[in-house]
mmCIF file of C-alpha atoms and ligand atoms in Angstrom:
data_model
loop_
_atom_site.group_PDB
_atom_site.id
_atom_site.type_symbol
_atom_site.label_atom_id
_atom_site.label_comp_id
_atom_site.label_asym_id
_atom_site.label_seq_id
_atom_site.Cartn_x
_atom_site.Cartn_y
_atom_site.Cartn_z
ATOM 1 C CA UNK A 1 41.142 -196.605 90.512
ATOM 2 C CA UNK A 2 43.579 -193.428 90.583
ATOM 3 C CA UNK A 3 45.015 -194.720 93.675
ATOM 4 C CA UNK A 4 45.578 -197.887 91.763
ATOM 5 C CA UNK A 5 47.136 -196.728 88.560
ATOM 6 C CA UNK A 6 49.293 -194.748 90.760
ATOM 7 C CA UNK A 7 50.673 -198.129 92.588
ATOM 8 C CA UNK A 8 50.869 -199.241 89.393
ATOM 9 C CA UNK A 9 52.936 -196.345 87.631
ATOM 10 C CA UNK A 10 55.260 -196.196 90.704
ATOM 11 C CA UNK A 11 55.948 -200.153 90.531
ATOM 12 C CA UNK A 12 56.643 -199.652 86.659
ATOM 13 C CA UNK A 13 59.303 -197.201 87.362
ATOM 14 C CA UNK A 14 60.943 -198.291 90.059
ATOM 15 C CA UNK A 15 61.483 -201.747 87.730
ATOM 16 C CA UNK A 16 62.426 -199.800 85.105
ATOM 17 C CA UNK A 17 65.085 -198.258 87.100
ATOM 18 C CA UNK A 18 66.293 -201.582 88.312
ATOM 19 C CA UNK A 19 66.711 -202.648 84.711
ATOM 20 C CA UNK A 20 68.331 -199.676 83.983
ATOM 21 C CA UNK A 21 69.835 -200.942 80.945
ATOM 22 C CA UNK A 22 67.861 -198.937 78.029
ATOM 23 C CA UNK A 23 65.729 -196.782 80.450
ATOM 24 C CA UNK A 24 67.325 -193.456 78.790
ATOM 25 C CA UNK A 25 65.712 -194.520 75.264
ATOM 26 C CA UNK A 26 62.176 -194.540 76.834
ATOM 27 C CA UNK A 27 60.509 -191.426 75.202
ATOM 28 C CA UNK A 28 57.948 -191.063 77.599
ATOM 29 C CA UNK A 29 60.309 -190.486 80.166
ATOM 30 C CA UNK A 30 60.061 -187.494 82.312
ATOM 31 C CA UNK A 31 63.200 -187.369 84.083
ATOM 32 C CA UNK A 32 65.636 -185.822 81.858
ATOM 33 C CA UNK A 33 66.206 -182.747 82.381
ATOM 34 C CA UNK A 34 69.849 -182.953 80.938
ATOM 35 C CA UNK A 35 68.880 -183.230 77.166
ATOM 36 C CA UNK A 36 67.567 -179.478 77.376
ATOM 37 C CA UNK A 37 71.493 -178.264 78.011
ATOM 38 C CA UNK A 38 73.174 -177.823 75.329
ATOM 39 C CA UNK A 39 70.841 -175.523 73.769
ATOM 40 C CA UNK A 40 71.626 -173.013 76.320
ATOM 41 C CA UNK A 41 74.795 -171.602 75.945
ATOM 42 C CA UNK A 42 73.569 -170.457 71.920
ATOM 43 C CA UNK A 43 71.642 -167.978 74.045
ATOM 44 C CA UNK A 44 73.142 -164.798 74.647
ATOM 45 C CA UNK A 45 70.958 -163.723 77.293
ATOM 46 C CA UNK A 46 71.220 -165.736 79.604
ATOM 47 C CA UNK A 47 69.434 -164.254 82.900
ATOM 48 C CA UNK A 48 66.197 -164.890 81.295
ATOM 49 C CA UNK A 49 64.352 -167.653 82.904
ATOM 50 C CA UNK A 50 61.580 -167.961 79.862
ATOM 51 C CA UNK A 51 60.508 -171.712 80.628
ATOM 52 C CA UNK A 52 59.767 -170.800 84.401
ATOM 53 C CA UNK A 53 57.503 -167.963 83.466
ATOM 54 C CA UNK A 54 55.758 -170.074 81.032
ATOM 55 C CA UNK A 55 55.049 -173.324 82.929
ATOM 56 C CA UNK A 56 55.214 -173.293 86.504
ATOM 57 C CA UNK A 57 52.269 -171.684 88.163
ATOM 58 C CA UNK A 58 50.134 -168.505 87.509
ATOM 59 C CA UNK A 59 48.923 -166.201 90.295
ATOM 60 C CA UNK A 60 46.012 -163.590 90.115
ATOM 61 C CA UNK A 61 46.114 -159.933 90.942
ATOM 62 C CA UNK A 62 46.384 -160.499 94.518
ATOM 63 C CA UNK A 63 49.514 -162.806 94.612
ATOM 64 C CA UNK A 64 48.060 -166.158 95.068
ATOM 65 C CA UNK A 65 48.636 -169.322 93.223
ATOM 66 C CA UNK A 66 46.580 -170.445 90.867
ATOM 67 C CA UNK A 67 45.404 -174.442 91.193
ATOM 68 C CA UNK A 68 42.670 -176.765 90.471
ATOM 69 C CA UNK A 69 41.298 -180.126 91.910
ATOM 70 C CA UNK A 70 41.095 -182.147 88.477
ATOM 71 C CA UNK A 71 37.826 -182.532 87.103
ATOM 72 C CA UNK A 72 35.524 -184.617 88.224
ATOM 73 C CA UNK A 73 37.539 -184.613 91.807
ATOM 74 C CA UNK A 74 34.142 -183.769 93.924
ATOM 75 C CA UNK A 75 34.825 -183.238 97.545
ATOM 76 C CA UNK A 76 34.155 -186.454 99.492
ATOM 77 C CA UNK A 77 30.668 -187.691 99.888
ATOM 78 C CA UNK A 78 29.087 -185.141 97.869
ATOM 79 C CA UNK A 79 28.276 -186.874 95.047
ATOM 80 C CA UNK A 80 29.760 -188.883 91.614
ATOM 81 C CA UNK A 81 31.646 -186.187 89.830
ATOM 82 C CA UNK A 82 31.063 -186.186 85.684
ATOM 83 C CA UNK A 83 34.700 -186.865 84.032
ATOM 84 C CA UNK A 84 35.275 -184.559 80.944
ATOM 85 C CA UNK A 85 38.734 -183.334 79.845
ATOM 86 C CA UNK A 86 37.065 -181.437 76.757
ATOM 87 C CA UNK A 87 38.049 -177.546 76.710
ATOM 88 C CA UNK A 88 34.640 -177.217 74.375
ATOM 89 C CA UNK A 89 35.378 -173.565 73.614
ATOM 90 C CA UNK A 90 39.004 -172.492 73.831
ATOM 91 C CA UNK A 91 38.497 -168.758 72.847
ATOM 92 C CA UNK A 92 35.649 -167.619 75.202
ATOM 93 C CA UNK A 93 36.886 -165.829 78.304
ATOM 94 C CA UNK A 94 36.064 -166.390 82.058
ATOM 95 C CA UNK A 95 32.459 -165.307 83.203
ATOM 96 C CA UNK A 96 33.545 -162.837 85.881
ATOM 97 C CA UNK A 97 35.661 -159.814 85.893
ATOM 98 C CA UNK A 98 37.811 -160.294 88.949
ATOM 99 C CA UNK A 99 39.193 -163.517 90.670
ATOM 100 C CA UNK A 100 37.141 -166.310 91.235
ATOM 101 C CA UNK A 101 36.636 -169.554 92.964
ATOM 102 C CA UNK A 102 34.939 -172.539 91.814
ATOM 103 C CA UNK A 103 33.619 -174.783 94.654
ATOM 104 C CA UNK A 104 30.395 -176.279 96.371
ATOM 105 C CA UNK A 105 27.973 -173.781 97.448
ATOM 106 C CA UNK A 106 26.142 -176.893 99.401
ATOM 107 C CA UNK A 107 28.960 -178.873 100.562
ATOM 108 C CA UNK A 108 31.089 -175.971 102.160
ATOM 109 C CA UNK A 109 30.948 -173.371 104.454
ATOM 110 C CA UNK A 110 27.233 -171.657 104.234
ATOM 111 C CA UNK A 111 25.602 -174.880 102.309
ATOM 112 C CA UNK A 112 23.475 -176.931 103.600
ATOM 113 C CA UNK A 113 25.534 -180.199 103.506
ATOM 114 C CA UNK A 114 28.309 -178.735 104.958
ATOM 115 C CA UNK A 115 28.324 -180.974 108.204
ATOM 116 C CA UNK A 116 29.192 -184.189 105.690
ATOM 117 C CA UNK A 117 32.894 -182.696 105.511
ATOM 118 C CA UNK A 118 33.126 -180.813 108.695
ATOM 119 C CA UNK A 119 32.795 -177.632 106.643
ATOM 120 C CA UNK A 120 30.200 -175.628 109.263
ATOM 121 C CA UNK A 121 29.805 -171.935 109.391
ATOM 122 C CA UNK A 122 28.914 -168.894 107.475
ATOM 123 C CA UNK A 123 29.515 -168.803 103.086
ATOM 124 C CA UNK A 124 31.636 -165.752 104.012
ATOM 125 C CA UNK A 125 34.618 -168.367 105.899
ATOM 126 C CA UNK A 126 37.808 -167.512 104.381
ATOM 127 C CA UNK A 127 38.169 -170.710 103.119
ATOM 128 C CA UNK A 128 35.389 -170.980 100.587
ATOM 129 C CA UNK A 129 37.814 -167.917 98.785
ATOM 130 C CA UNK A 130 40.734 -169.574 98.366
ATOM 131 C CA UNK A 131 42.311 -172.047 95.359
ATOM 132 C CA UNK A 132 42.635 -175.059 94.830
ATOM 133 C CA UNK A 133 39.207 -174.704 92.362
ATOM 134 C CA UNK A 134 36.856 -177.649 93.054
ATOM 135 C CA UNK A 135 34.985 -179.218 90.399
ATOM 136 C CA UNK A 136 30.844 -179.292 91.197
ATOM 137 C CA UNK A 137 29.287 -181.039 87.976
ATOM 138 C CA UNK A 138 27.025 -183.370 89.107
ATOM 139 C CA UNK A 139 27.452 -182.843 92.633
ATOM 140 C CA UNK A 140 24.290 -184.611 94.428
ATOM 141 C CA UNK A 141 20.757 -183.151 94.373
ATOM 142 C CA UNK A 142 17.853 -184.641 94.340
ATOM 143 C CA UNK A 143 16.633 -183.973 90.806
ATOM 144 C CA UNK A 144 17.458 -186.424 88.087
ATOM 145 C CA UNK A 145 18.780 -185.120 85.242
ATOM 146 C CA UNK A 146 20.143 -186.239 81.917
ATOM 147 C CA UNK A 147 24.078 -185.796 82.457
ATOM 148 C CA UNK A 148 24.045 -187.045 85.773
ATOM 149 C CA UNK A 149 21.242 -189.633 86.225
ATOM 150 C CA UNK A 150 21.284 -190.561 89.992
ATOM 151 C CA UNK A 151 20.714 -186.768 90.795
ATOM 152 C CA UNK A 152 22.812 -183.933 90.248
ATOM 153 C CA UNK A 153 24.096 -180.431 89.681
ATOM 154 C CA UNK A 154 24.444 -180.068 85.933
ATOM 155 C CA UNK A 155 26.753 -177.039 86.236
ATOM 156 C CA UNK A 156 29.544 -175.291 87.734
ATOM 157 C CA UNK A 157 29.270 -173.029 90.582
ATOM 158 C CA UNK A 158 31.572 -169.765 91.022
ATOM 159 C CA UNK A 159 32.287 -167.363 94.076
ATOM 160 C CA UNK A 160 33.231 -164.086 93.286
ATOM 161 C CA UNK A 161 36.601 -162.490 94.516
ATOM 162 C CA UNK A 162 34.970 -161.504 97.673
ATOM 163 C CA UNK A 163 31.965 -162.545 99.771
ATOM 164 C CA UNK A 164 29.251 -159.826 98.650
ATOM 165 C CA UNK A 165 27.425 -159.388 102.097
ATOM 166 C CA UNK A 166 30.378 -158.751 104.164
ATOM 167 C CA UNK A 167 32.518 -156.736 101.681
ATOM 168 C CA UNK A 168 29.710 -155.161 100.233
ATOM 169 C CA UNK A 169 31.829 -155.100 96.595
ATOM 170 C CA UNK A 170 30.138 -155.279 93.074
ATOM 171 C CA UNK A 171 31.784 -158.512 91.051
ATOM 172 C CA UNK A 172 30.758 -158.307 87.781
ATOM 173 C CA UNK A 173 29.783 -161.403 85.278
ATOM 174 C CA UNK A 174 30.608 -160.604 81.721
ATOM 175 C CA UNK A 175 29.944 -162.280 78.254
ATOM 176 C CA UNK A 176 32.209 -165.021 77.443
ATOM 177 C CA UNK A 177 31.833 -164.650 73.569
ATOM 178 C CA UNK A 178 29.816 -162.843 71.587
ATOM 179 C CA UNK A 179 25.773 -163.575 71.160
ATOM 180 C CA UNK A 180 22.659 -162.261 71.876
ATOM 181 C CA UNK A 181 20.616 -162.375 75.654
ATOM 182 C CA UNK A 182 17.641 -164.535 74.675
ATOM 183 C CA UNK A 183 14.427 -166.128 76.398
ATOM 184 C CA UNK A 184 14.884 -163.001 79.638
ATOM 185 C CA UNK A 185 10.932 -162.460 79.554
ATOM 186 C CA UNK A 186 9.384 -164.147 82.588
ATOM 187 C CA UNK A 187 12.983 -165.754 83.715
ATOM 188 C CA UNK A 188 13.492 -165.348 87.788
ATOM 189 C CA UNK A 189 17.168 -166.076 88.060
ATOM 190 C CA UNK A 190 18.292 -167.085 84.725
ATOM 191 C CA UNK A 191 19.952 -165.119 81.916
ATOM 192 C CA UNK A 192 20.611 -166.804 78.557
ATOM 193 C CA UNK A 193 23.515 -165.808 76.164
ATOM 194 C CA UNK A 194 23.456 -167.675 72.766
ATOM 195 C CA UNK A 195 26.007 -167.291 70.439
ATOM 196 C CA UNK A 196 25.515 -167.372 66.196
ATOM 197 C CA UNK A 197 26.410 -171.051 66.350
ATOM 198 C CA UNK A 198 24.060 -171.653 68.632
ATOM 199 C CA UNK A 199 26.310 -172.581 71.629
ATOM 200 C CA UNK A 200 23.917 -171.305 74.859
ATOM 201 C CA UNK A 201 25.111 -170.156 78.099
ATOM 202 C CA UNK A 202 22.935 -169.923 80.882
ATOM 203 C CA UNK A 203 24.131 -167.368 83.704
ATOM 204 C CA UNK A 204 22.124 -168.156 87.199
ATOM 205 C CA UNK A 205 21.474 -165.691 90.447
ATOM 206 C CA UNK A 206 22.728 -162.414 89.462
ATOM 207 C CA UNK A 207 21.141 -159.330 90.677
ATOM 208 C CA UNK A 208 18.150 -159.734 88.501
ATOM 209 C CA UNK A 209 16.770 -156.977 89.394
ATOM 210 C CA UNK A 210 19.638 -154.550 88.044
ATOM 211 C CA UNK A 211 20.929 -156.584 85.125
ATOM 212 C CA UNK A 212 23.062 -154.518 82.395
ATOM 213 C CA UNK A 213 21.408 -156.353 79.551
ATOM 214 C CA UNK A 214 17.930 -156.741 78.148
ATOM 215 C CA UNK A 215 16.228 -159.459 76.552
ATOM 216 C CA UNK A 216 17.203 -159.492 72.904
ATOM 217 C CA UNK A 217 20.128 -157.403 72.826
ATOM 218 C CA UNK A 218 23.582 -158.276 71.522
ATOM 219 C CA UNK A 219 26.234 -158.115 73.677
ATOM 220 C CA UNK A 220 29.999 -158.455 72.730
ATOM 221 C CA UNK A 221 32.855 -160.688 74.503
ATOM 222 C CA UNK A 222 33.346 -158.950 77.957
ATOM 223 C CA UNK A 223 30.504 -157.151 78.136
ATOM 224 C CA UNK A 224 28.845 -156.720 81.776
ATOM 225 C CA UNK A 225 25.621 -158.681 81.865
ATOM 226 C CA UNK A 226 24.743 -158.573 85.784
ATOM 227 C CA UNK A 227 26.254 -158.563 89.169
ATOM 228 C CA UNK A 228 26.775 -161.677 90.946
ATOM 229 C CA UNK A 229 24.032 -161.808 93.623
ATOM 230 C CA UNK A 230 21.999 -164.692 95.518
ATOM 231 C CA UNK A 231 18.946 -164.537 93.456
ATOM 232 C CA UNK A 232 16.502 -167.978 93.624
ATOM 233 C CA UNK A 233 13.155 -169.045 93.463
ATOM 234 C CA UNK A 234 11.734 -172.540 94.508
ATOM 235 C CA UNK A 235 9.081 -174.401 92.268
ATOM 236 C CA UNK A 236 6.246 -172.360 94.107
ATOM 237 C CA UNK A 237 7.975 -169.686 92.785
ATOM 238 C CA UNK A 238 8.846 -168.454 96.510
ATOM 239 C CA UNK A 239 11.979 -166.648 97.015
ATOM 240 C CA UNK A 240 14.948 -168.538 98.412
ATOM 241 C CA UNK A 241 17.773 -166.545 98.233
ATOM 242 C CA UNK A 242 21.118 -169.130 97.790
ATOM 243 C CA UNK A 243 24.591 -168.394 98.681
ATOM 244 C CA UNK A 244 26.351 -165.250 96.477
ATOM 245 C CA UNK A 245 27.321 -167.094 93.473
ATOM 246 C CA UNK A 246 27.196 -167.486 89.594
ATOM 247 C CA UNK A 247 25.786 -171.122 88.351
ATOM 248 C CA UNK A 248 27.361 -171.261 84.823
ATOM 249 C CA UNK A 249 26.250 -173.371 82.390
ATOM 250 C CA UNK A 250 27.010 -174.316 78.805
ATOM 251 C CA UNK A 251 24.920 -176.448 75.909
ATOM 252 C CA UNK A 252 26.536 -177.277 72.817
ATOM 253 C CA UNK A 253 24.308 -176.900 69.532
ATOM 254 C CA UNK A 254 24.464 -180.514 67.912
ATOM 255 C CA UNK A 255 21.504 -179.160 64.885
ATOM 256 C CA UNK A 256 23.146 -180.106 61.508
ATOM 257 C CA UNK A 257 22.452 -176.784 59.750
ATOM 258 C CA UNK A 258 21.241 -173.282 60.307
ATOM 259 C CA UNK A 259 17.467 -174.641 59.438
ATOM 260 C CA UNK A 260 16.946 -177.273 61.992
ATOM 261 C CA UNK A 261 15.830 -175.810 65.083
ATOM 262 C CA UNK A 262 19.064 -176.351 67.841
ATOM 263 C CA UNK A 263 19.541 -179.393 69.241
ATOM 264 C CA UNK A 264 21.314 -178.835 72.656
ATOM 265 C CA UNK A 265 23.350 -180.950 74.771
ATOM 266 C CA UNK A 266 24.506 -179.769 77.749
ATOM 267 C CA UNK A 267 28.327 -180.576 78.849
ATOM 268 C CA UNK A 268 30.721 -179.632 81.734
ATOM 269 C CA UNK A 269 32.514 -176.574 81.394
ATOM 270 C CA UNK A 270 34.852 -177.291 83.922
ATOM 271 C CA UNK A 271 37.822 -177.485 81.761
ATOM 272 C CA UNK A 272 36.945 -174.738 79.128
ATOM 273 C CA UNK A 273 36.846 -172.240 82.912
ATOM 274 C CA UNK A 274 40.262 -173.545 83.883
ATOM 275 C CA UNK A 275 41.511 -172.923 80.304
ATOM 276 C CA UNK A 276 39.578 -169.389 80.193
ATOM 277 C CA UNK A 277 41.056 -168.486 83.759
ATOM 278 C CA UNK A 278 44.459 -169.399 82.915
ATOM 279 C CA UNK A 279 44.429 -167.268 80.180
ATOM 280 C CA UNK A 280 42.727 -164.361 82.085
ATOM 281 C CA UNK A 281 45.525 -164.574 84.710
ATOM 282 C CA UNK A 282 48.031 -165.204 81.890
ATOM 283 C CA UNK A 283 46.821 -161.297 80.603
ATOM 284 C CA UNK A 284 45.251 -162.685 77.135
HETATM 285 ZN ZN1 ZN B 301 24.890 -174.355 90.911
#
């Protein structure tokens, strides 16, 4: 279908340029860079280069470029994707302290599928820690779930700066927003951070067993919860540790008013993290 619309845009344009005639009055036209000229010489500062800074790409503390897969973009064969533009909450702040990657913890290097894309070795290959960020809502599994119905990962999986095991560094994950640690009594590998509005975050194999936070206690916006860790626990409750990751995940509150009990619906955060990342790297 992209591939398709693609096709489709290029054949538009090149018979609008054959036409040619009123192309120039075409609004949605991206190629004119010459209407932005005569605003410049007003300026009397001219070395400034303002609209680079602003728009063309964003690197983290290490120099690298910042860049994303769009969402829904799975990589190949590893299951349907979930397409969701929506940046739910454009004021919370990324989950980790330091850089991060988003991508498959089962479909890459160290996962158990990662023979499907030739992707075979240990979690620590230098690759899985490296941008482009890869969208993983609704990758395949074999539980059915409600947002992804023929199987799938209902949630987005982040790598740390480093890999843990061979660099042996702490990575922190921190509170997006404001809200209180609820429902930590009995919980294996999950911490829960709800905020007043009732928007829940669930926060999946940290270090459980050093966590910053206990159950019931407020925490404010960038506040250090746990360190990511591997922590996991099949349904016979027998430990089997995963990769070094956080699973994030995020449930709107849909309950009309403060005295109906919440009514949650969970939805990809995929876009919210790229908008929460940009503005990390952007120093806001
Ligand atoms: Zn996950």
């Amino acid at each position: 279908m992209r591939n398709l619309e693609k096709i489709l845009l290029a054949f538009l344009l090149s018979a609008s340029l054959a036409a040619c005639d009123n192309f120039s009055t075409d609004p949605a036209e991206p190629t004119e860079p010459d209407t932005e000229e005569p605003e410049e010489p007003a300026d009397p500062e001219p070395e400034e280069p303002p609209v680079e800074e602003e728009e063309d790409y964003l690197t983290d503390r290490e120099g690298r470029e910042f860049s994303y897969v769009p969402v829904g973009d799975l990589l190949p064969n590893s299951g349907p994707g979930h397409q969701d533009t929506t940046i739910y909450r454009p004021d919370i702040i990324f989950p980790l302290e330091d850089a991060a990657f988003l991508n498959s913890q089962v479909y890459r290097y160290g996962g158990s599928q990662g023979s499907v894309n030739g992707m075979e070795g240990g979690q620590c290959n230098a690759a899985n820690y490296e941008y482009p960020w890869q969208d993983t809502f609704c990758e395949s599994r074999s539980r059915t779930q409600i947002m992804c119905p023929d199987g799938g990962h209902e949630g987005l999986d982040i790598r740390a700066a480093t890999c843990i095991p061979q660099s042996g560094e702490t990575h922190w994950a921190v509170a997006v927003e404001d809200g209180r640690i609820v429902g930590l009594e009995g919980s294996k590998y999950t911490v829960k951070l709800q905020t007043e509005d009732g928007t829940l975050y669930r926060y999946m194999h940290l270090d459980m067993s050093q966590l910053a936070v206990s159950d019931g206690e407020f925490v404010v916006k960038g506040q250090r919860i746990g360190k990511v860790w591997n922590d996991f626990f099949n349904s016979s409750g027998e430990s089997v540790p995963t990769t070094y990751h956080l699973h994030f995940e995020m449930y709107q509150n849909y309950a009309p008013d403060e005295e109906t009990d919440p009514v949650f619906d969970q939805v990809s955060p995929y876009m919210t993290l790229v908008n929460a990342y940009e503005k990390k790297l952007r120093g806001e």
